[in-house]
Amino acid sequence: TKKISIAIDGPASAGKSTVAKLLAKKLNYVYVDTGAMYRVITYATLKNNINPSDEKAIVKLLETIEIGFQSNDDAPQTVLMNGEDVTEVIREDLVTNNVSQVSAHEQVRKILVARQQEIGRNGGVVMDGRDIGTAVMPNAELKIFLVASVEERAERRYKENLAKGMDVDFEKLKQEIADRDHKDMTRDVSPLIQAEDAKLIDTTGMSIEKVVNTIESYLVI
Ligand code: C5P
């Protein structure tokens, strides 16, 4: 059977990566976490004391950065920055709270979108992000737009953080998610928006399994 391209977009913590990863595994496709790519350049920006508003400096830096992924069976994918394991540091609050500013730069997006398109060129990918169905893979055979209430998304993130032993304030978390979504939806360059031909799934109150099954039901044409 032909290997297609699947685009999964949606706001923060809507379950995109969990679902995309499961789906990729079932189909024997490659999973591409584009958010991790924006997180890597944000981490590098902060580490090099570059101001997140300095597009030119970030672009120059990005040209020296190779982003790699390593799949692990059940554990989360390993994310590499020039060979260094940055899987965990790119999820830290400082990165999370600056990533929308870094990813809003047109030239930063241009470079990363080109890299993402290269990875997806031959199909057989499940790619998740904010602009996959609209900008990265506008011709994807299947496009999904995953949403969930901000309350539930904050709750999922809250539980994840607790499980990691992190001290978290639920209201603060909720505010940060809402702020990030607002920035991602209102930026000038390829803002977060549902592609016209994307299927909308509201995962509020839905199990992960149910979401994956729903997406699979769209595959049978
Ligand atoms: O998916 P994740 O929450 O890790 O994405 C982190 C951030 O990266 C998003 O909030 C957004 O600012 C940016 N992003 C983007 N386009 C994508 C994927 C992520 O702008 N395709």
mmCIF file of N, CA and C in Angstrom, residues 5 10 27 32 43 46 81 87 104 107 111 117 121 135 143 154 166 174 187 189 202:
data_model
loop_
_atom_site.group_PDB
_atom_site.id
_atom_site.type_symbol
_atom_site.label_atom_id
_atom_site.label_comp_id
_atom_site.label_asym_id
_atom_site.label_seq_id
_atom_site.Cartn_x
_atom_site.Cartn_y
_atom_site.Cartn_z
ATOM 1 N N SER A 5 0.926 10.799 3.797
ATOM 2 C CA SER A 5 1.395 11.764 4.785
ATOM 3 C C SER A 5 0.220 12.169 5.669
ATOM 4 N N GLY A 10 -2.834 21.428 16.088
ATOM 5 C CA GLY A 10 -3.733 21.795 17.174
ATOM 6 C C GLY A 10 -2.998 22.592 18.226
ATOM 7 N N LEU A 27 1.263 2.197 12.008
ATOM 8 C CA LEU A 27 1.366 2.206 10.549
ATOM 9 C C LEU A 27 2.782 1.925 10.047
ATOM 10 N N VAL A 32 7.286 12.686 13.211
ATOM 11 C CA VAL A 32 8.096 13.907 13.233
ATOM 12 C C VAL A 32 7.462 14.949 14.161
ATOM 13 N N TYR A 43 15.987 26.750 22.791
ATOM 14 C CA TYR A 43 16.966 26.380 23.827
ATOM 15 C C TYR A 43 18.346 26.938 23.462
ATOM 16 N N LEU A 46 18.557 30.776 23.942
ATOM 17 C CA LEU A 46 18.703 31.175 25.350
ATOM 18 C C LEU A 46 20.099 30.840 25.870
ATOM 19 N N MET A 81 20.695 17.767 19.530
ATOM 20 C CA MET A 81 21.131 19.046 18.972
ATOM 21 C C MET A 81 22.625 18.916 18.723
ATOM 22 N N THR A 87 16.638 16.146 24.961
ATOM 23 C CA THR A 87 15.257 15.694 25.118
ATOM 24 C C THR A 87 14.545 16.367 26.295
ATOM 25 N N ALA A 104 7.903 32.627 15.890
ATOM 26 C CA ALA A 104 7.119 33.597 15.115
ATOM 27 C C ALA A 104 7.951 34.251 14.013
ATOM 28 N N GLN A 107 11.977 34.012 9.044
ATOM 29 C CA GLN A 107 13.140 33.311 8.503
ATOM 30 C C GLN A 107 13.456 32.023 9.278
ATOM 31 N N ILE A 111 13.429 28.166 7.413
ATOM 32 C CA ILE A 111 14.480 27.145 7.501
ATOM 33 C C ILE A 111 13.921 25.832 8.039
ATOM 34 N N GLN A 117 9.859 19.584 5.379
ATOM 35 C CA GLN A 117 9.372 19.118 4.076
ATOM 36 C C GLN A 117 10.305 18.065 3.495
ATOM 37 N N ARG A 121 9.143 14.269 2.474
ATOM 38 C CA ARG A 121 9.098 14.248 1.001
ATOM 39 C C ARG A 121 8.523 12.972 0.394
ATOM 40 N N ALA A 135 0.903 24.687 5.924
ATOM 41 C CA ALA A 135 2.133 25.194 5.303
ATOM 42 C C ALA A 135 3.180 24.129 4.987
ATOM 43 N N LYS A 143 -5.500 15.110 7.148
ATOM 44 C CA LYS A 143 -5.194 16.211 8.061
ATOM 45 C C LYS A 143 -6.149 16.161 9.255
ATOM 46 N N ALA A 154 -4.758 21.670 30.528
ATOM 47 C CA ALA A 154 -3.942 22.043 31.694
ATOM 48 C C ALA A 154 -3.890 20.885 32.686
ATOM 49 N N MET A 166 7.578 17.286 39.528
ATOM 50 C CA MET A 166 7.702 18.740 39.452
ATOM 51 C C MET A 166 6.604 19.417 40.257
ATOM 52 N N LYS A 174 -2.417 26.729 33.371
ATOM 53 C CA LYS A 174 -3.540 27.017 32.497
ATOM 54 C C LYS A 174 -3.323 28.350 31.769
ATOM 55 N N ARG A 187 0.150 35.112 15.392
ATOM 56 C CA ARG A 187 1.369 35.552 14.703
ATOM 57 C C ARG A 187 1.057 35.758 13.214
ATOM 58 N N VAL A 189 3.062 34.945 10.487
ATOM 59 C CA VAL A 189 3.477 33.882 9.570
ATOM 60 C C VAL A 189 2.889 32.541 9.971
ATOM 61 N N ASP A 202 -12.433 16.853 18.773
ATOM 62 C CA ASP A 202 -12.374 17.430 20.113
ATOM 63 C C ASP A 202 -12.135 16.281 21.085
#
